[in-house]
């Protein structure tokens, strides 16, 4: 097929959805499909054979695009819609794969250019915006109406977790939907880097430091562990300067500043190196329903995972492969203490997690799910 992928993100940058888009394009192109991708201005060309990139111009004020909704993204989306229309006018595409809000663009262009589309839902936009801004009820309902219409007008949908699959099925009963979870980014065992060499057991978090990630909860639980007499170090990787400073202040206020190391961002290519230094890895997220991409690498790291017992995690994780705790500082401290005190428990959970990754969350599993969905549900519709 000749496929147009609409990906309203900086590309390529090493974070959630752009990593997922890269994986999508790699599988499509390696299977012989010809792909064009319309993406935002920022990022580097990942060099995928068989894929051409078309970038939205770098409009004033749209640099340093953050994850999630922003006015910068609205401006860039207008440019993406214009370029998408131009490509469809010239391109004779068989299919559009529209990521996140690009599904609204694909829906508007379908009656004009007659190109069917797949809705690639990496998050529910009404839910994401409500979590971030606290939308009035009428606005959330309107956004849900638009999102539902985009699902019903598509010929199929891809989601990154089961809760989003349920969302699409609620919008469009009978629509073919395939959940394709993200995969581990660990390709080989890493060598612990020099800036992560400590004598104490290391509890590690990797990711952005937005409030929904619950890193403040992790710090508060960690402080209780130290107050109870345990030795450990909390290593936090990622975040903007402002977020790093805010979390450093919290650690100081709790009296554990000397035991919390905020290293800032590190290249995604070195994720295995840093995870190789961890005694425990942590996903303390408190909001959202989609599973964080880092969880799959955590599970493949060889270190046990502690995570909050919320749907964002439990749709993928269970008590057989992780230490699940309630989203409060007291239970976070309990879970950390149990793991620090029990090497056998750590080893059992880590080994079970790696087996699960090999079966369900590997690049091989990703390819199997994507190609199976296209072959069974999409190619027959396209004739």
Tab-separated table of N, CA and C in Angstrom, residues 178-233:
chain	number	residue	atom	x	y	z
A	178	UNK	N	-7.544	-2.806	17.349
A	178	UNK	CA	-6.419	-3.623	17.791
A	178	UNK	C	-5.591	-2.855	18.816
A	179	UNK	N	-5.426	-3.427	19.998
A	179	UNK	CA	-4.496	-2.866	20.967
A	179	UNK	C	-3.096	-3.392	20.658
A	180	UNK	N	-2.173	-2.461	20.476
A	180	UNK	CA	-0.769	-2.810	20.254
A	180	UNK	C	0.040	-2.053	21.302
A	181	UNK	N	0.367	-2.735	22.369
A	181	UNK	CA	1.097	-2.083	23.439
A	181	UNK	C	2.484	-1.658	22.967
A	182	UNK	N	3.030	-0.656	23.649
A	182	UNK	CA	4.407	-0.256	23.377
A	182	UNK	C	5.342	-1.404	23.752
A	183	UNK	N	6.596	-1.268	23.383
A	183	UNK	CA	7.545	-2.362	23.600
A	183	UNK	C	8.733	-1.855	24.410
A	184	UNK	N	9.477	-2.806	24.920
A	184	UNK	CA	10.706	-2.465	25.620
A	184	UNK	C	11.686	-1.774	24.676
A	185	UNK	N	12.423	-0.800	25.213
A	185	UNK	CA	13.458	-0.116	24.450
A	185	UNK	C	14.841	-0.666	24.762
A	186	UNK	N	14.893	-1.709	25.570
A	186	UNK	CA	16.169	-2.315	25.940
A	186	UNK	C	16.532	-3.371	24.898
A	187	UNK	N	17.646	-3.167	24.224
A	187	UNK	CA	18.088	-4.117	23.203
A	187	UNK	C	19.212	-5.014	23.707
A	188	UNK	N	19.969	-4.532	24.683
A	188	UNK	CA	21.077	-5.317	25.229
A	188	UNK	C	21.353	-4.830	26.642
A	189	UNK	N	21.956	-5.659	27.482
A	189	UNK	CA	22.273	-5.217	28.844
A	189	UNK	C	23.156	-3.978	28.823
A	190	UNK	N	22.892	-3.077	29.761
A	190	UNK	CA	23.643	-1.837	29.808
A	190	UNK	C	24.765	-1.864	30.827
A	191	UNK	N	25.691	-0.920	30.683
A	191	UNK	CA	26.771	-0.720	31.643
A	191	UNK	C	26.441	0.494	32.481
A	192	UNK	N	26.310	0.372	33.808
A	192	UNK	CA	25.931	1.521	34.637
A	192	UNK	C	26.874	2.698	34.414
A	193	UNK	N	26.338	3.876	34.130
A	193	UNK	CA	27.187	5.040	33.856
A	193	UNK	C	27.805	5.614	35.132
A	194	UNK	N	28.842	6.426	34.947
A	194	UNK	CA	29.593	6.962	36.082
A	194	UNK	C	28.743	7.873	36.960
A	195	UNK	N	27.779	8.595	36.371
A	195	UNK	CA	26.977	9.523	37.179
A	195	UNK	C	25.843	8.824	37.919
A	196	UNK	N	25.845	7.496	37.877
A	196	UNK	CA	24.807	6.746	38.596
A	196	UNK	C	25.453	5.617	39.405
A	197	UNK	N	26.600	5.918	39.978
A	197	UNK	CA	27.320	4.941	40.784
A	197	UNK	C	27.227	5.342	42.253
A	198	UNK	N	26.452	4.586	43.008
A	198	UNK	CA	26.234	4.888	44.424
A	198	UNK	C	26.396	3.619	45.250
A	199	UNK	N	26.720	3.790	46.512
A	199	UNK	CA	26.903	2.645	47.402
A	199	UNK	C	25.581	2.070	47.890
A	200	UNK	N	24.536	2.912	47.946
A	200	UNK	CA	23.251	2.459	48.465
A	200	UNK	C	22.430	1.778	47.377
A	201	UNK	N	21.437	0.966	47.776
A	201	UNK	CA	20.455	0.481	46.793
A	201	UNK	C	19.777	1.667	46.108
A	202	UNK	N	19.530	1.552	44.794
A	202	UNK	CA	18.996	2.666	44.012
A	202	UNK	C	17.551	2.403	43.620
A	203	UNK	N	16.679	3.351	43.968
A	203	UNK	CA	15.310	3.387	43.460
A	203	UNK	C	15.321	4.386	42.307
A	204	UNK	N	14.870	3.974	41.124
A	204	UNK	CA	15.034	4.820	39.938
A	204	UNK	C	13.705	5.131	39.266
A	205	UNK	N	13.566	6.396	38.862
A	205	UNK	CA	12.456	6.851	38.030
A	205	UNK	C	13.046	7.499	36.786
A	206	UNK	N	12.495	7.179	35.616
A	206	UNK	CA	12.896	7.800	34.356
A	206	UNK	C	11.647	8.326	33.664
A	207	UNK	N	11.675	9.593	33.251
A	207	UNK	CA	10.531	10.149	32.533
A	207	UNK	C	10.391	11.632	32.798
A	208	UNK	N	9.322	12.221	32.249
A	208	UNK	CA	9.100	13.634	32.531
A	208	UNK	C	8.587	13.797	33.963
A	209	UNK	N	8.573	15.030	34.443
A	209	UNK	CA	8.205	15.294	35.826
A	209	UNK	C	6.897	16.077	35.916
A	210	UNK	N	6.013	15.881	34.941
A	210	UNK	CA	4.682	16.492	35.021
A	210	UNK	C	3.948	15.928	36.238
A	211	UNK	N	2.977	16.669	36.736
A	211	UNK	CA	2.319	16.306	37.998
A	211	UNK	C	1.652	14.932	37.929
A	212	UNK	N	1.111	14.563	36.756
A	212	UNK	CA	0.395	13.289	36.661
A	212	UNK	C	1.315	12.083	36.836
A	213	UNK	N	2.625	12.292	36.712
A	213	UNK	CA	3.563	11.179	36.868
A	213	UNK	C	3.725	10.750	38.323
A	214	UNK	N	3.333	11.593	39.264
A	214	UNK	CA	3.358	11.198	40.672
A	214	UNK	C	4.740	11.121	41.290
A	215	UNK	N	5.712	11.846	40.750
A	215	UNK	CA	7.070	11.778	41.296
A	215	UNK	C	7.115	12.384	42.698
A	216	UNK	N	6.254	13.361	42.952
A	216	UNK	CA	6.189	13.895	44.326
A	216	UNK	C	5.724	12.819	45.303
A	217	UNK	N	4.790	11.983	44.881
A	217	UNK	CA	4.347	10.857	45.709
A	217	UNK	C	5.511	9.908	45.981
A	218	UNK	N	6.303	9.631	44.950
A	218	UNK	CA	7.461	8.749	45.111
A	218	UNK	C	8.453	9.337	46.115
A	219	UNK	N	8.711	10.638	46.019
A	219	UNK	CA	9.654	11.266	46.948
A	219	UNK	C	9.127	11.202	48.378
A	220	UNK	N	7.845	11.440	48.549
A	220	UNK	CA	7.271	11.395	49.904
A	220	UNK	C	7.335	9.979	50.480
A	221	UNK	N	7.027	8.973	49.658
A	221	UNK	CA	7.144	7.599	50.134
A	221	UNK	C	8.578	7.229	50.445
A	222	UNK	N	9.506	7.665	49.595
A	222	UNK	CA	10.919	7.396	49.807
A	222	UNK	C	11.402	8.017	51.114
A	223	UNK	N	10.944	9.228	51.416
A	223	UNK	CA	11.340	9.882	52.670
A	223	UNK	C	10.920	9.058	53.880
A	224	UNK	N	9.755	8.450	53.805
A	224	UNK	CA	9.302	7.592	54.912
A	224	UNK	C	10.197	6.362	55.059
A	225	UNK	N	10.673	5.836	53.940
A	225	UNK	CA	11.565	4.677	53.992
A	225	UNK	C	12.857	5.036	54.734
A	226	UNK	N	13.413	6.200	54.400
A	226	UNK	CA	14.641	6.621	55.080
A	226	UNK	C	14.380	6.927	56.550
A	227	UNK	N	13.242	7.538	56.837
A	227	UNK	CA	12.903	7.841	58.230
A	227	UNK	C	12.805	6.568	59.068
A	228	UNK	N	12.451	5.457	58.421
A	228	UNK	CA	12.325	4.181	59.129
A	228	UNK	C	13.668	3.466	59.271
A	229	UNK	N	14.745	4.089	58.780
A	229	UNK	CA	16.072	3.541	59.008
A	229	UNK	C	16.682	2.769	57.857
A	230	UNK	N	16.016	2.706	56.680
A	230	UNK	CA	16.593	1.991	55.545
A	230	UNK	C	17.614	2.874	54.834
A	231	UNK	N	18.587	2.236	54.175
A	231	UNK	CA	19.562	2.929	53.345
A	231	UNK	C	19.145	2.784	51.889
A	232	UNK	N	19.057	3.878	51.180
A	232	UNK	CA	18.719	3.825	49.762
A	232	UNK	C	18.970	5.198	49.148
A	233	UNK	N	18.991	5.233	47.819
A	233	UNK	CA	19.107	6.490	47.086
A	233	UNK	C	18.026	6.513	46.013
